Structure formats: structure tokens, C-alpha cells
GROMACS .gro file of C-alpha atoms in nm:
model
  170
    1ASN     CA    1   5.833  -0.372   1.238
    2ARG     CA    2   5.780  -0.241   1.590
    3PRO     CA    3   5.736  -0.481   1.879
    4LEU     CA    4   5.376  -0.517   1.997
    5GLY     CA    5   5.338  -0.338   2.327
    6GLY     CA    6   5.706  -0.252   2.300
    7ARG     CA    7   5.792  -0.612   2.393
    8TYR     CA    8   5.663  -0.877   2.155
    9ASP     CA    9   5.817  -0.947   1.817
   10THR     CA   10   5.501  -1.071   1.648
   11ALA     CA   11   5.669  -1.111   1.308
   12ALA     CA   12   5.936  -1.342   1.452
   13ASN     CA   13   5.675  -1.533   1.651
   14LEU     CA   14   5.460  -1.582   1.340
   15ALA     CA   15   5.758  -1.699   1.136
   16ALA     CA   16   5.860  -1.946   1.409
   17THR     CA   17   5.502  -2.073   1.437
   18LEU     CA   18   5.472  -2.131   1.063
   19VAL     CA   19   5.806  -2.316   1.057
   20ALA     CA   20   5.691  -2.535   1.346
   21ILE     CA   21   5.360  -2.612   1.174
   22GLU     CA   22   5.532  -2.701   0.848
   23ARG     CA   23   5.776  -2.927   1.031
   24THR     CA   24   5.487  -3.143   1.158
   25GLY     CA   25   5.421  -3.265   0.805
   26VAL     CA   26   5.048  -3.208   0.851
   27ARG     CA   27   4.877  -3.076   0.539
   28PRO     CA   28   4.558  -2.892   0.642
   29ASP     CA   29   4.260  -2.842   0.416
   30VAL     CA   30   4.245  -2.474   0.512
   31ILE     CA   31   4.434  -2.224   0.727
   32VAL     CA   32   4.207  -1.992   0.925
   33PHE     CA   33   4.322  -1.674   1.101
   34THR     CA   34   4.041  -1.557   1.330
   35GLY     CA   35   4.103  -1.190   1.375
   36ASP     CA   36   4.329  -0.933   1.524
   37LEU     CA   37   4.540  -0.983   1.215
   38THR     CA   38   4.711  -0.653   1.294
   39ASP     CA   39   4.733  -0.432   1.599
   40LEU     CA   40   4.589  -0.112   1.452
   41GLY     CA   41   4.476  -0.210   1.103
   42GLU     CA   42   4.790  -0.072   0.940
   43PRO     CA   43   4.809  -0.142   0.564
   44GLU     CA   44   5.179  -0.229   0.592
   45ALA     CA   45   5.099  -0.483   0.865
   46TYR     CA   46   4.849  -0.659   0.638
   47ALA     CA   47   5.110  -0.660   0.359
   48ALA     CA   48   5.372  -0.812   0.590
   49LEU     CA   49   5.126  -1.075   0.717
   50ARG     CA   50   5.027  -1.171   0.365
   51ALA     CA   51   5.390  -1.190   0.250
   52GLU     CA   52   5.467  -1.434   0.533
   53VAL     CA   53   5.153  -1.649   0.522
   54GLU     CA   54   5.074  -1.689   0.153
   55PRO     CA   55   5.400  -1.868   0.057
   56PHE     CA   56   5.354  -2.095   0.360
   57ALA     CA   57   4.996  -2.175   0.257
   58ALA     CA   58   5.104  -2.236  -0.103
   59ARG     CA   59   5.368  -2.486   0.014
   60LEU     CA   60   5.099  -2.669   0.214
   61GLY     CA   61   4.845  -2.646  -0.069
   62ALA     CA   62   4.584  -2.488   0.158
   63PRO     CA   63   4.369  -2.179   0.110
   64VAL     CA   64   4.387  -1.904   0.371
   65VAL     CA   65   4.074  -1.764   0.533
   66TRP     CA   66   4.112  -1.422   0.693
   67VAL     CA   67   3.857  -1.332   0.962
   68ALA     CA   68   3.835  -0.977   1.095
   69GLY     CA   69   3.882  -0.900   1.464
   70ASN     CA   70   3.831  -0.589   1.671
   71HIS     CA   71   4.186  -0.466   1.601
   72ASP     CA   72   4.135  -0.493   1.226
   73GLU     CA   73   4.019  -0.224   0.986
   74ARG     CA   74   3.785  -0.360   0.720
   75PRO     CA   75   3.894  -0.133   0.431
   76ALA     CA   76   4.265  -0.203   0.485
   77LEU     CA   77   4.202  -0.575   0.543
   78ARG     CA   78   3.997  -0.602   0.223
   79ALA     CA   79   4.259  -0.418   0.017
   80GLY     CA   80   4.565  -0.575   0.176
   81LEU     CA   81   4.459  -0.938   0.211
   82LEU     CA   82   4.170  -0.994  -0.030
   83ASP     CA   83   4.259  -0.766  -0.323
   84ALA     CA   84   3.905  -0.630  -0.281
   85ALA     CA   85   3.765  -0.280  -0.280
   86PRO     CA   86   3.848  -0.107   0.051
   87THR     CA   87   3.492  -0.088   0.181
   88SER     CA   88   3.359  -0.105   0.535
   89GLU     CA   89   3.130  -0.399   0.454
   90PRO     CA   90   3.167  -0.706   0.678
   91VAL     CA   91   3.432  -0.951   0.563
   92THR     CA   92   3.247  -1.280   0.514
   93GLY     CA   93   3.281  -1.588   0.299
   94VAL     CA   94   3.188  -1.950   0.245
   95TRP     CA   95   3.427  -2.233   0.161
   96ASP     CA   96   3.343  -2.593   0.070
   97LEU     CA   97   3.608  -2.825   0.212
   98ASP     CA   98   3.505  -3.152   0.049
   99GLY     CA   99   3.155  -3.131   0.194
  100LEU     CA  100   3.245  -2.954   0.518
  101ARG     CA  101   3.128  -2.595   0.489
  102LEU     CA  102   3.332  -2.318   0.650
  103ILE     CA  103   3.160  -1.984   0.699
  104ALA     CA  104   3.361  -1.678   0.800
  105LEU     CA  105   3.158  -1.420   0.990
  106ASP     CA  106   3.274  -1.068   1.069
  107SER     CA  107   3.209  -0.994   1.434
  108SER     CA  108   3.414  -0.674   1.429
  109VAL     CA  109   3.231  -0.349   1.500
  110PRO     CA  110   3.426  -0.060   1.347
  111GLY     CA  111   3.555   0.171   1.617
  112TRP     CA  112   3.465  -0.061   1.907
  113HIS     CA  113   3.614  -0.360   2.087
  114HIS     CA  114   3.296  -0.563   2.141
  115GLY     CA  115   3.169  -0.795   1.873
  116ASP     CA  116   2.839  -0.830   1.692
  117ILE     CA  117   2.688  -1.023   1.406
  118ASP     CA  118   2.442  -0.763   1.282
  119ALA     CA  119   2.094  -0.834   1.146
  120ALA     CA  120   2.205  -0.821   0.782
  121GLN     CA  121   2.483  -1.071   0.845
  122ARG     CA  122   2.248  -1.296   1.045
  123ASP     CA  123   1.999  -1.289   0.755
  124TRP     CA  124   2.278  -1.377   0.512
  125LEU     CA  125   2.391  -1.661   0.741
  126ALA     CA  126   2.036  -1.796   0.766
  127GLY     CA  127   2.019  -1.806   0.387
  128VAL     CA  128   2.348  -1.995   0.361
  129LEU     CA  129   2.246  -2.241   0.633
  130ALA     CA  130   1.909  -2.306   0.466
  131GLU     CA  131   2.090  -2.555   0.244
  132PRO     CA  132   2.255  -2.832   0.449
  133ALA     CA  133   2.621  -2.911   0.394
  134PRO     CA  134   2.701  -3.282   0.352
  135HIS     CA  135   2.948  -3.289   0.643
  136GLY     CA  136   2.813  -2.999   0.846
  137THR     CA  137   2.921  -2.641   0.895
  138LEU     CA  138   3.194  -2.467   1.090
  139LEU     CA  139   3.162  -2.100   1.182
  140ALA     CA  140   3.476  -1.890   1.212
  141LEU     CA  141   3.451  -1.560   1.396
  142HIS     CA  142   3.674  -1.355   1.622
  143HIS     CA  143   3.455  -1.292   1.925
  144PRO     CA  144   3.351  -1.607   2.115
  145PRO     CA  145   2.971  -1.652   2.099
  146PRO     CA  146   2.918  -1.776   2.459
  147PRO     CA  147   2.882  -1.520   2.737
  148ALA     CA  148   3.205  -1.406   2.900
  149HIS     CA  149   3.168  -1.438   3.275
  150VAL     CA  150   3.484  -1.241   3.345
  151PRO     CA  151   3.426  -0.870   3.419
  152LEU     CA  152   3.733  -0.755   3.224
  153PHE     CA  153   3.603  -0.921   2.908
  154ASP     CA  154   3.249  -0.784   2.912
  155ILE     CA  155   3.357  -0.490   2.691
  156LEU     CA  156   3.486  -0.743   2.436
  157GLU     CA  157   3.183  -0.969   2.440
  158LEU     CA  158   2.979  -1.063   2.136
  159GLN     CA  159   2.648  -0.876   2.140
  160HIS     CA  160   2.316  -1.029   2.028
  161GLN     CA  161   2.425  -1.381   2.122
  162ASP     CA  162   2.063  -1.499   2.143
  163ALA     CA  163   1.989  -1.372   1.792
  164LEU     CA  164   2.290  -1.559   1.653
  165ALA     CA  165   2.184  -1.870   1.846
  166ASP     CA  166   1.839  -1.847   1.686
  167VAL     CA  167   1.997  -1.849   1.339
  168ILE     CA  168   2.220  -2.149   1.400
  169ARG     CA  169   1.982  -2.353   1.617
  170GLY     CA  170   1.913  -2.690   1.458
   0.00000   0.00000   0.00000
């Protein structure tokens, strides 16, 4: 386990965070990790993350939702966290949390830092949203959908924001 950027012990920070969460006594309905699950998409990093988080989630009785970020690699994420075939397909899913629908979107663009919800994913999302959820819908994605008005972040921005807005409007 190498420190992130040569300075940050992410494994120790995660462990401390999970201990602190568990100490609160709160029992969430779901635990959502919204991307950048690893630094470089290393299979061993996904294995270490899973080994730390899954026992924690089991103790809390909550499912874990993994959402891809721009530092993630879809094939390794699928194999390492979802026990799925290591394909480059977007990592998406739908969970019913007692009438509140959670939809995970994959805004990662393999090989790039910016985000996008491509046309196929938007069409899929429109189909899911065609049926209302009793208590509404939450979207989980890595790249924030509003415009970033900070020059440094423009290379990280979600593309096709208007197209996504058209799908979720109403």
C-alpha cells in the first residue's frame, strides 16, 4: 500500500472513517461510493477496498453501491468489486430503497478525466425514469452535473449537461 501522492495513507484514512461512521450508531439503508475508488484502477486496490468495506457494510446491514470515477478502470472495477465480467461497459445499476430509487450512472470516460453520460446511458436512464418511484429518485454519479465555473476544473467537467438535464427534467 503506497501513500497517495507519496503523502496520504488512504487505507488508514478509510479505516478510520469507517470506524467513526460505525461509532455513530447510524444504520444507513445504503452505502454509496461515488468514484475514484482507486488512484489508477489497480486490481489490488479494488481488492483492498472491497476487503475493508464489505465487512463494514455487512455489520451495518447495508448494501454497497460502487460508482465509477475518472480514476477508475471499468474492467478492473467490474471484476474486483462486482464479480462481473471485466468489460468496458458503463457501470450502472438501480436499487429500490423502500420506495426511494437509487440510480448509479457511470460518468467516467475511459482514458480521460472529464465526465459524460453518453447517449446510450441517457436512453437507458430515460427508460428507468419512465416509471415513477414512490418516494422519488436519487442519481449517483462521480462528476457533478452543474457547470464548473473554476478554470482548473473545466477539464474535469461533465459533458452534455443539457442532454442529461433533458432526460431528468420533470
